[in-house]
Amino acid sequence: MNDTQHTALPAPTRTPSETALQPQVLVGPSFGQDLVRTLHQATTVVGGLSFADGADSSDVEVSAFGAIVCTGDSPADALQAAAAVARRAPGLEIHALAWARADGPREGTFEYKVTMTVTAPDPATGEHSGTTHHAGRSHH
């Protein structure tokens, strides 16, 4: 049988519950595996929380956000780099900024870093994040 004569066998069909029970093989860079392990551990901890102490109007959420680190030789350079990212990718939702001054490449010099925690919209829904708690708010 040559390449033009072969026939593809149909993929076995599985129900969603069968698929969820299949072992997941993590492929890719090690930081991806670290992220999955960390999220799993954090989700396990959050899932075991009890709000019996009267904190019924609060939520705890585990999320993975992307981080973009903009580094410059001066505070203005780092901020300009962060602004350039925001201009270049207006679809990214910026959730938080963190500022740091770190030792530079030479003794007595510094680097300035702006770390932006961001998410991109979900391609299916266009939403940037999951549901959030709105206790005590009325929705009209």
Short mmCIF file of the C-alpha atoms (twelve columns), coordinates in Angstrom:
data_MODEL
# 
_entry.id   MODEL 
# 
loop_
_atom_site.group_PDB 
_atom_site.id 
_atom_site.type_symbol 
_atom_site.label_atom_id 
_atom_site.label_alt_id 
_atom_site.label_comp_id 
_atom_site.label_asym_id 
_atom_site.label_seq_id 
_atom_site.Cartn_x 
_atom_site.Cartn_y 
_atom_site.Cartn_z 
_atom_site.pdbx_PDB_model_num 
ATOM 1   C CA . MET A 1   0.000   0.000  0.000  1 
ATOM 2   C CA . ASN A 2   1.506   3.337  -0.945 1 
ATOM 3   C CA . ASP A 3   0.824   6.797  0.539  1 
ATOM 4   C CA . THR A 4   -1.991  7.554  -1.901 1 
ATOM 5   C CA . GLN A 5   -3.824  4.307  -1.146 1 
ATOM 6   C CA . HIS A 6   -3.956  4.387  2.642  1 
ATOM 7   C CA . THR A 7   -7.211  5.055  4.431  1 
ATOM 8   C CA . ALA A 8   -7.462  6.812  7.739  1 
ATOM 9   C CA . LEU A 9   -9.134  4.981  10.568 1 
ATOM 10  C CA . PRO A 10  -11.709 7.035  12.441 1 
ATOM 11  C CA . ALA A 11  -10.597 8.246  15.846 1 
ATOM 12  C CA . PRO A 12  -12.299 6.439  18.718 1 
ATOM 13  C CA . THR A 13  -15.128 8.486  20.134 1 
ATOM 14  C CA . ARG A 14  -15.162 9.182  23.853 1 
ATOM 15  C CA . THR A 15  -17.676 10.789 26.084 1 
ATOM 16  C CA . PRO A 16  -16.540 13.902 28.015 1 
ATOM 17  C CA . SER A 17  -16.381 11.893 31.250 1 
ATOM 18  C CA . GLU A 18  -14.151 9.257  29.626 1 
ATOM 19  C CA . THR A 19  -11.875 11.960 28.247 1 
ATOM 20  C CA . ALA A 20  -11.569 13.616 31.659 1 
ATOM 21  C CA . LEU A 21  -10.437 10.313 33.185 1 
ATOM 22  C CA . GLN A 22  -7.663  9.766  30.633 1 
ATOM 23  C CA . PRO A 23  -4.161  10.468 31.948 1 
ATOM 24  C CA . GLN A 24  -2.865  13.800 30.737 1 
ATOM 25  C CA . VAL A 25  0.598   13.853 29.231 1 
ATOM 26  C CA . LEU A 26  2.336   17.167 29.733 1 
ATOM 27  C CA . VAL A 27  4.451   18.116 26.773 1 
ATOM 28  C CA . GLY A 28  6.432   21.287 26.404 1 
ATOM 29  C CA . PRO A 29  8.797   23.419 28.392 1 
ATOM 30  C CA . SER A 30  9.308   22.639 32.070 1 
ATOM 31  C CA . PHE A 31  7.825   25.970 33.177 1 
ATOM 32  C CA . GLY A 32  4.507   24.773 31.733 1 
ATOM 33  C CA . GLN A 33  4.683   21.654 33.861 1 
ATOM 34  C CA . ASP A 34  5.596   23.754 36.895 1 
ATOM 35  C CA . LEU A 35  2.600   26.011 36.247 1 
ATOM 36  C CA . VAL A 36  0.198   23.079 35.939 1 
ATOM 37  C CA . ARG A 37  1.544   21.532 39.164 1 
ATOM 38  C CA . THR A 38  1.322   24.845 41.027 1 
ATOM 39  C CA . LEU A 39  -2.218  25.511 39.805 1 
ATOM 40  C CA . HIS A 40  -3.269  22.001 40.797 1 
ATOM 41  C CA . GLN A 41  -1.837  22.438 44.297 1 
ATOM 42  C CA . ALA A 42  -3.407  25.882 44.712 1 
ATOM 43  C CA . THR A 43  -6.773  24.630 43.477 1 
ATOM 44  C CA . THR A 44  -6.629  21.733 45.936 1 
ATOM 45  C CA . VAL A 45  -5.990  24.133 48.831 1 
ATOM 46  C CA . VAL A 46  -8.750  26.515 47.767 1 
ATOM 47  C CA . GLY A 47  -11.167 23.629 47.259 1 
ATOM 48  C CA . GLY A 48  -10.602 22.561 50.862 1 
ATOM 49  C CA . LEU A 49  -11.368 25.968 52.395 1 
ATOM 50  C CA . SER A 50  -14.335 26.303 54.684 1 
ATOM 51  C CA . PHE A 51  -16.200 29.570 55.024 1 
ATOM 52  C CA . ALA A 52  -18.069 28.476 58.126 1 
ATOM 53  C CA . ASP A 53  -16.641 31.429 60.056 1 
ATOM 54  C CA . GLY A 54  -19.089 33.857 58.436 1 
ATOM 55  C CA . ALA A 55  -17.171 34.786 55.308 1 
ATOM 56  C CA . ASP A 56  -20.105 33.847 53.079 1 
ATOM 57  C CA . SER A 57  -19.759 37.016 51.016 1 
ATOM 58  C CA . SER A 58  -16.271 36.299 49.696 1 
ATOM 59  C CA . ASP A 59  -14.740 34.325 46.882 1 
ATOM 60  C CA . VAL A 60  -11.325 32.779 46.452 1 
ATOM 61  C CA . GLU A 61  -10.141 32.146 42.923 1 
ATOM 62  C CA . VAL A 62  -7.045  30.472 41.484 1 
ATOM 63  C CA . SER A 63  -5.899  31.977 38.203 1 
ATOM 64  C CA . ALA A 64  -2.901  31.817 35.927 1 
ATOM 65  C CA . PHE A 65  -1.970  35.184 34.538 1 
ATOM 66  C CA . GLY A 66  0.730   36.042 32.089 1 
ATOM 67  C CA . ALA A 67  3.469   38.390 33.177 1 
ATOM 68  C CA . ILE A 68  5.244   40.818 30.897 1 
ATOM 69  C CA . VAL A 69  8.409   42.311 32.391 1 
ATOM 70  C CA . CYS A 70  9.652   45.577 30.876 1 
ATOM 71  C CA . THR A 71  13.193  46.533 31.877 1 
ATOM 72  C CA . GLY A 72  14.962  49.837 31.348 1 
ATOM 73  C CA . ASP A 73  18.084  51.707 32.372 1 
ATOM 74  C CA . SER A 74  15.914  54.378 33.993 1 
ATOM 75  C CA . PRO A 75  12.411  54.470 35.472 1 
ATOM 76  C CA . ALA A 76  11.229  56.400 32.404 1 
ATOM 77  C CA . ASP A 77  12.667  53.765 30.043 1 
ATOM 78  C CA . ALA A 78  10.886  50.927 31.866 1 
ATOM 79  C CA . LEU A 79  7.591   52.827 31.894 1 
ATOM 80  C CA . GLN A 80  7.971   53.712 28.203 1 
ATOM 81  C CA . ALA A 81  8.535   50.046 27.401 1 
ATOM 82  C CA . ALA A 82  5.379   49.105 29.337 1 
ATOM 83  C CA . ALA A 83  3.416   51.813 27.498 1 
ATOM 84  C CA . ALA A 84  4.737   50.498 24.173 1 
ATOM 85  C CA . VAL A 85  3.465   47.002 25.024 1 
ATOM 86  C CA . ALA A 86  0.035   48.416 25.909 1 
ATOM 87  C CA . ARG A 87  -0.087  50.346 22.619 1 
ATOM 88  C CA . ARG A 88  1.111   47.384 20.567 1 
ATOM 89  C CA . ALA A 89  -1.358  44.889 22.101 1 
ATOM 90  C CA . PRO A 90  -4.537  46.788 23.039 1 
ATOM 91  C CA . GLY A 91  -6.413  43.487 23.448 1 
ATOM 92  C CA . LEU A 92  -4.375  42.515 26.498 1 
ATOM 93  C CA . GLU A 93  -6.139  43.253 29.763 1 
ATOM 94  C CA . ILE A 94  -3.699  44.648 32.319 1 
ATOM 95  C CA . HIS A 95  -4.701  43.529 35.818 1 
ATOM 96  C CA . ALA A 96  -1.781  44.686 37.921 1 
ATOM 97  C CA . LEU A 97  1.544   46.477 37.778 1 
ATOM 98  C CA . ALA A 98  4.557   45.859 39.984 1 
ATOM 99  C CA . TRP A 99  7.601   48.099 40.186 1 
ATOM 100 C CA . ALA A 100 11.140  47.016 41.071 1 
ATOM 101 C CA . ARG A 101 14.633  48.429 41.077 1 
ATOM 102 C CA . ALA A 102 17.249  45.720 40.664 1 
ATOM 103 C CA . ASP A 103 21.030  45.629 40.542 1 
ATOM 104 C CA . GLY A 104 22.295  46.391 37.053 1 
ATOM 105 C CA . PRO A 105 24.868  44.576 34.955 1 
ATOM 106 C CA . ARG A 106 27.739  46.556 36.486 1 
ATOM 107 C CA . GLU A 107 28.592  47.395 40.076 1 
ATOM 108 C CA . GLY A 108 26.725  50.520 41.201 1 
ATOM 109 C CA . THR A 109 24.192  50.468 38.359 1 
ATOM 110 C CA . PHE A 110 20.512  49.643 38.501 1 
ATOM 111 C CA . GLU A 111 17.801  48.306 36.215 1 
ATOM 112 C CA . TYR A 112 14.180  49.281 36.565 1 
ATOM 113 C CA . LYS A 113 11.424  46.761 35.952 1 
ATOM 114 C CA . VAL A 114 7.704   47.113 35.403 1 
ATOM 115 C CA . THR A 115 5.933   43.749 35.608 1 
ATOM 116 C CA . MET A 116 2.459   43.741 34.087 1 
ATOM 117 C CA . THR A 117 0.067   40.933 34.952 1 
ATOM 118 C CA . VAL A 118 -2.059  40.442 31.845 1 
ATOM 119 C CA . THR A 119 -4.627  38.188 30.225 1 
ATOM 120 C CA . ALA A 120 -5.663  37.871 26.625 1 
ATOM 121 C CA . PRO A 121 -9.296  37.467 25.635 1 
ATOM 122 C CA . ASP A 122 -10.649 33.944 25.352 1 
ATOM 123 C CA . PRO A 123 -11.013 33.244 21.625 1 
ATOM 124 C CA . ALA A 124 -14.430 31.618 22.119 1 
ATOM 125 C CA . THR A 125 -16.064 34.152 24.442 1 
ATOM 126 C CA . GLY A 126 -13.992 37.321 24.162 1 
ATOM 127 C CA . GLU A 127 -13.865 37.468 27.984 1 
ATOM 128 C CA . HIS A 128 -10.606 38.208 29.790 1 
ATOM 129 C CA . SER A 129 -11.219 36.322 33.024 1 
ATOM 130 C CA . GLY A 130 -13.642 34.086 34.832 1 
ATOM 131 C CA . THR A 131 -16.568 35.017 36.957 1 
ATOM 132 C CA . THR A 132 -16.117 37.333 39.904 1 
ATOM 133 C CA . HIS A 133 -18.125 37.735 43.052 1 
ATOM 134 C CA . HIS A 134 -20.475 40.697 43.291 1 
ATOM 135 C CA . ALA A 135 -22.042 40.295 46.718 1 
ATOM 136 C CA . GLY A 136 -24.474 43.018 47.615 1 
ATOM 137 C CA . ARG A 137 -24.617 44.464 44.112 1 
ATOM 138 C CA . SER A 138 -27.815 44.627 42.187 1 
ATOM 139 C CA . HIS A 139 -27.650 43.961 38.463 1 
ATOM 140 C CA . HIS A 140 -30.161 45.821 36.326 1 
# 
